[in-house]
Short mmCIF file of C-alpha atoms in Angstrom, two decimals:
data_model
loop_
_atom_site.label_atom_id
_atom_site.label_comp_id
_atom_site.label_asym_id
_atom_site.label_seq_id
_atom_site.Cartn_x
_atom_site.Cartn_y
_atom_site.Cartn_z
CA UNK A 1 -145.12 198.34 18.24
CA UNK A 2 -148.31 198.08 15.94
CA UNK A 3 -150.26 198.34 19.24
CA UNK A 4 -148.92 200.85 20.70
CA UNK A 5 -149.10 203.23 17.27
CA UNK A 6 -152.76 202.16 17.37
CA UNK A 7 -153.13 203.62 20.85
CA UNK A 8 -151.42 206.83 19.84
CA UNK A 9 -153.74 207.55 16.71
CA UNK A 10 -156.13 206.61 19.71
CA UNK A 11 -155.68 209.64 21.45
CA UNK A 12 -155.81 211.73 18.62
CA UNK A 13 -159.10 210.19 17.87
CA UNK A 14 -157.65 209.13 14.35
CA UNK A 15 -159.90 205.79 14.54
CA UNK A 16 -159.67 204.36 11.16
CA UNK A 17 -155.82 204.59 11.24
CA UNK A 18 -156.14 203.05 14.82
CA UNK A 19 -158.08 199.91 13.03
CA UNK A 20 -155.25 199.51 10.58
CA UNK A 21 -152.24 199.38 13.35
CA UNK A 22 -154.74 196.85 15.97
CA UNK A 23 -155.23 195.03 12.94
CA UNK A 24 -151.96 194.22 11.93
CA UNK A 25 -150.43 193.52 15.52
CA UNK A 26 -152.74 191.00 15.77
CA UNK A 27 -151.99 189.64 12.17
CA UNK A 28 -148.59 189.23 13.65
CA UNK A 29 -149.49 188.34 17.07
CA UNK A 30 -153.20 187.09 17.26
CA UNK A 31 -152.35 186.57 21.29
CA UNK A 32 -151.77 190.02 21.91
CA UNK A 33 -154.65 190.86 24.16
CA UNK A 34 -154.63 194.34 24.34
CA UNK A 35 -154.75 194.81 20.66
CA UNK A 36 -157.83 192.32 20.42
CA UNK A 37 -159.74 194.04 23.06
CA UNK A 38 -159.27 197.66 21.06
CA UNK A 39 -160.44 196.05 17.95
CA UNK A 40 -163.53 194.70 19.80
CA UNK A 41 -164.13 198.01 21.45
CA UNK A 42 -163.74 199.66 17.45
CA UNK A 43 -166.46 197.17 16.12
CA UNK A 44 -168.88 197.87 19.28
CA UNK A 45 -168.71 201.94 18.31
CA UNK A 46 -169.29 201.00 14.75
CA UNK A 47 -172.22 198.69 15.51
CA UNK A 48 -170.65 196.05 14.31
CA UNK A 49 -172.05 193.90 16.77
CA UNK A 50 -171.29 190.53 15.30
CA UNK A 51 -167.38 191.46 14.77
CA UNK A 52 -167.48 192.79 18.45
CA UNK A 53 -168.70 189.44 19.51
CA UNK A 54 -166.04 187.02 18.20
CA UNK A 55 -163.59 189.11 19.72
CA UNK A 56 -165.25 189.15 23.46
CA UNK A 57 -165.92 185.56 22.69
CA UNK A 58 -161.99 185.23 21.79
CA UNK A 59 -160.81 187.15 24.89
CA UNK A 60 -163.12 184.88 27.10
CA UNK A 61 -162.05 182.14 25.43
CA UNK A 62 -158.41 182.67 26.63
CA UNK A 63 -159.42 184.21 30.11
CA UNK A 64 -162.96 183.89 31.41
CA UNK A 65 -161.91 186.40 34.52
CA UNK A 66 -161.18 189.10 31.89
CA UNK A 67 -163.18 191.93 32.93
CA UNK A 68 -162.43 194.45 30.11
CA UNK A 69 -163.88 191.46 27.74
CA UNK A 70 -166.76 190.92 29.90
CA UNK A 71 -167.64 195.06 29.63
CA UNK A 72 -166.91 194.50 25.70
CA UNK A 73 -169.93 191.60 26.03
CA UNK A 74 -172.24 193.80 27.77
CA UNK A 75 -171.64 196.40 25.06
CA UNK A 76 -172.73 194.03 22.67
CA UNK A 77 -175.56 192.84 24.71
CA UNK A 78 -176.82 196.61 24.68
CA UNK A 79 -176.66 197.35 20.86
CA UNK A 80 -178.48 194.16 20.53
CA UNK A 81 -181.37 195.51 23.13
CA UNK A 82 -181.05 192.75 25.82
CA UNK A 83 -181.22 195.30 28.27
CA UNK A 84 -181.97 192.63 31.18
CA UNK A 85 -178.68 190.46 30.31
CA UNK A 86 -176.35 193.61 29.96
CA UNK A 87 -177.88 195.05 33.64
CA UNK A 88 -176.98 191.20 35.19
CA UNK A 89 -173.71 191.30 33.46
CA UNK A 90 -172.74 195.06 34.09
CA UNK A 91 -173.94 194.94 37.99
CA UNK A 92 -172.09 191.38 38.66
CA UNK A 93 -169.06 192.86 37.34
CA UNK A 94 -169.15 196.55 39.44
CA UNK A 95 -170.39 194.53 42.53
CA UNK A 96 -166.87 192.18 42.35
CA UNK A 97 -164.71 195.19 42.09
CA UNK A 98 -164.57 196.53 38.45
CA UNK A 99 -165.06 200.25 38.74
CA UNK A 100 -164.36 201.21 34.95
CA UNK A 101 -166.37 204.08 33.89
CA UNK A 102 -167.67 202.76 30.96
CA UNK A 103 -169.61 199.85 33.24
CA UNK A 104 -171.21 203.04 35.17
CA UNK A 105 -171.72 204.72 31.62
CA UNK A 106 -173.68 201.35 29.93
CA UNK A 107 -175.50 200.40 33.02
CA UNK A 108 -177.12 203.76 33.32
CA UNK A 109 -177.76 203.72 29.97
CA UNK A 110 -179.73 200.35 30.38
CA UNK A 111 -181.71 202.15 32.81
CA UNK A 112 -182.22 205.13 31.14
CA UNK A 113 -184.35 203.09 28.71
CA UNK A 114 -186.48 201.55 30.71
CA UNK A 115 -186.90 205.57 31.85
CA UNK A 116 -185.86 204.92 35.17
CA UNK A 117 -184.32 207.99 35.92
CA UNK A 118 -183.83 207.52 39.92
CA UNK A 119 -181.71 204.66 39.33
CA UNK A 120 -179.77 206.41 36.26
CA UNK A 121 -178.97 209.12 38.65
CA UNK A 122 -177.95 206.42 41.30
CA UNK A 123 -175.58 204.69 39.09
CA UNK A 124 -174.04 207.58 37.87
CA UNK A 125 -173.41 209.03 41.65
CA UNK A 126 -171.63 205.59 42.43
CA UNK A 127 -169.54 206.35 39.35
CA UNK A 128 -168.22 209.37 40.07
CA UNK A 129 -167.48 208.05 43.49
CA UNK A 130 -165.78 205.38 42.47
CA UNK A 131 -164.40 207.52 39.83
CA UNK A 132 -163.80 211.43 41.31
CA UNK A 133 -162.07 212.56 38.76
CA UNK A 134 -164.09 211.33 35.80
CA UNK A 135 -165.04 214.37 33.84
CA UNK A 136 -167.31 212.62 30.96
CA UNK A 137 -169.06 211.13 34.21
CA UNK A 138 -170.12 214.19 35.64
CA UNK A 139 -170.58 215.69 32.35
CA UNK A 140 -173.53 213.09 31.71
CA UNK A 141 -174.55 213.38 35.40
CA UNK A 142 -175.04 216.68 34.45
CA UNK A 143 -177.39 216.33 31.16
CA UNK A 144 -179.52 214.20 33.18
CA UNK A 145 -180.06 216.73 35.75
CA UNK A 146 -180.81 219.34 33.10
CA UNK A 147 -183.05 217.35 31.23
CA UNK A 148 -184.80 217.00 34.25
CA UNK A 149 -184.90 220.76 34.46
CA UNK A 150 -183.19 220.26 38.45
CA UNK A 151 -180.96 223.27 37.42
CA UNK A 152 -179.16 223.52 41.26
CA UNK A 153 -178.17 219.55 40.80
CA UNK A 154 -176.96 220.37 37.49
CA UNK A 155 -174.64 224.03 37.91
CA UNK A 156 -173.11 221.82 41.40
CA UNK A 157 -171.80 219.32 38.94
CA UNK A 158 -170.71 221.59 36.18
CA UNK A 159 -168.87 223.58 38.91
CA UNK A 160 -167.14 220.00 40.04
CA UNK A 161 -166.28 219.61 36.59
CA UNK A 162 -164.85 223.08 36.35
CA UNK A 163 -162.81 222.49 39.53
CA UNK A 164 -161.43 219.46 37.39
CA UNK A 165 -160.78 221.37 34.16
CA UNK A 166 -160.45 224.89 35.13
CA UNK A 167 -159.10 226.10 31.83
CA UNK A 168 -161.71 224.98 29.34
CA UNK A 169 -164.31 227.94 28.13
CA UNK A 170 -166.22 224.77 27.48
CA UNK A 171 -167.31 223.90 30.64
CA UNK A 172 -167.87 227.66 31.78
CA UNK A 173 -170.55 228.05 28.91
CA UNK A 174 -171.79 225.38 29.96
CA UNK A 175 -172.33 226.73 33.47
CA UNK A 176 -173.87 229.97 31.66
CA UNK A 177 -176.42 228.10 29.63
CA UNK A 178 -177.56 226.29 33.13
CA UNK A 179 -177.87 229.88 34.70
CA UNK A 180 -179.55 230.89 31.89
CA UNK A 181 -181.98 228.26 31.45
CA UNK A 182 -182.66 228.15 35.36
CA UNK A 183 -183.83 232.38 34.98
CA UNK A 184 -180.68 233.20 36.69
CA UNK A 185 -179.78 236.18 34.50
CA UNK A 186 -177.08 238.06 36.88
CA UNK A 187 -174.96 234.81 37.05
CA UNK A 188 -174.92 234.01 33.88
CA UNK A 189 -173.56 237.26 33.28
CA UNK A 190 -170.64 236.90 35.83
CA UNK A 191 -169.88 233.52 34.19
CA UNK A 192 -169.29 235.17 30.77
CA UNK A 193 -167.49 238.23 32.15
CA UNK A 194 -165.45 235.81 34.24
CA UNK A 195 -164.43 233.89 31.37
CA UNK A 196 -163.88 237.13 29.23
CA UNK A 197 -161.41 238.74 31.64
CA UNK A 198 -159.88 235.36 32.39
CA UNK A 199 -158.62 235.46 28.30
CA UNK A 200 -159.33 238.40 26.76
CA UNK A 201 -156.78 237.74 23.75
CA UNK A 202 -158.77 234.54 23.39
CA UNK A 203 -160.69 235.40 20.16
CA UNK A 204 -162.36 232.00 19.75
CA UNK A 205 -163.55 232.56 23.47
CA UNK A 206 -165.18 236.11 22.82
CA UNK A 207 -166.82 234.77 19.56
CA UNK A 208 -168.56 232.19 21.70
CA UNK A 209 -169.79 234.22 24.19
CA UNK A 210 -170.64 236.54 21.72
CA UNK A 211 -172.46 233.23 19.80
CA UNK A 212 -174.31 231.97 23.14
CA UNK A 213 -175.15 235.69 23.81
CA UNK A 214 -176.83 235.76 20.42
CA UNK A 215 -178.90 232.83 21.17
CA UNK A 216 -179.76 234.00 24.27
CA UNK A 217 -181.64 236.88 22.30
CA UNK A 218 -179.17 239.27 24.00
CA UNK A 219 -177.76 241.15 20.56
CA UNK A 220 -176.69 244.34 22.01
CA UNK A 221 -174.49 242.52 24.57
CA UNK A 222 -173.18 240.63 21.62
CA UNK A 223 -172.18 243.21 19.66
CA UNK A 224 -170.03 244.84 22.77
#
């Protein structure tokens, strides 16, 4: 039960409640897996790299063929820079099957800072292939692609993830900021009409255009 409140405050993103709930099912229950692993992945995100350890270590301990702790060890293995052991580790583990996409997510990451940017955007392709519907996948698919100022690469993927999450403004200003930055002035424009007609009582929408219209040095259109 502990467990499964932690998961809840989870979702809401509520993580220091989630600590306290994983923290006392495994008081009760220091077998309970799940709860161990959650802990583990709480202690990775707050760099507390030594904490995260014991617990992959733990969750090996019990079940060397336990993939989720094996990811949790390559975590670790990036926030302590061994960049080499975490690639080993993450590609062993997507080549036997384990298409999580958090194993996509660290190993491209890995690559990324060795600046090796063909085999980020490889890694991240696989991903989303083994992963279609993975919108935080595309979503870093497409930073990469606008970092790299390859503005057709990037407004494709932004209009996959659109086609996934149709009803987020998000996502559509998103797609405008891409048009924008690319010198395509018209559609950018039909974007942010688009999304304007599509919820016109939305008032937090129309203060965002209005916000990305600003910054786009566009005040008149703004003000309208």
């Amino acid at each position: 039960a502990y467990h499964m409140l932690g998961m809840v405050e989870m979702k809401e993103k509520n993580f220091r409640q989630a600590f306290g709930f994983f923290s006392k099912a495994v008081e009760l229950d220091p077998a309970l897996v799940e709860a161990q692993l959650e802990l583990g992945k709480l202690f990775l995100a707050g760099k507390a790299l030594d904490r995260a350890r014991e617990k992959s270590a733990l969750l090996l301990a019990a079940d060397p063929a336990n993939k989720e702790a094996r990811l949790l060890e390559a975590g670790v293995l990036l926030g302590e820079d061994r960049d080499d052991a975490a690639r080993t580790l993450l590609t062993t583990l997507i080549e036997g099957g384990f298409q999580h996409p958090d194993a996509y997510f660290m190993l491209a990451s890995a690559y990324d800072r060795q600046k090796n940017l063909a085999q980020v955007e490889k890694v991240l392709q696989a991903g989303i292939a083994a992963n279609p519907d993975s919108v935080p996948l595309h979503l870093v698919l497409v930073r990469l692609y606008a970092r790299e100022k390859q503005f057709d690469k990037a407004i494709a993927e932004t209009e996959a993830v659109i086609a996934l999450e149709p009803d987020k403004p998000a996502h559509q200003l998103m797609l405008a900021r891409l048009f924008h930055d690319a010198g395509r002035t018209d559609a950018m424009h039909d974007v942010l009409r688009n999304l304007l007609t599509n919820s016109p009582e939305d008032e937090t929408t129309r203060i965002q255009v209005a916000g990305f219209l600003m910054r786009a040095g566009n005040s008149e259109k703004a003000e309208q």
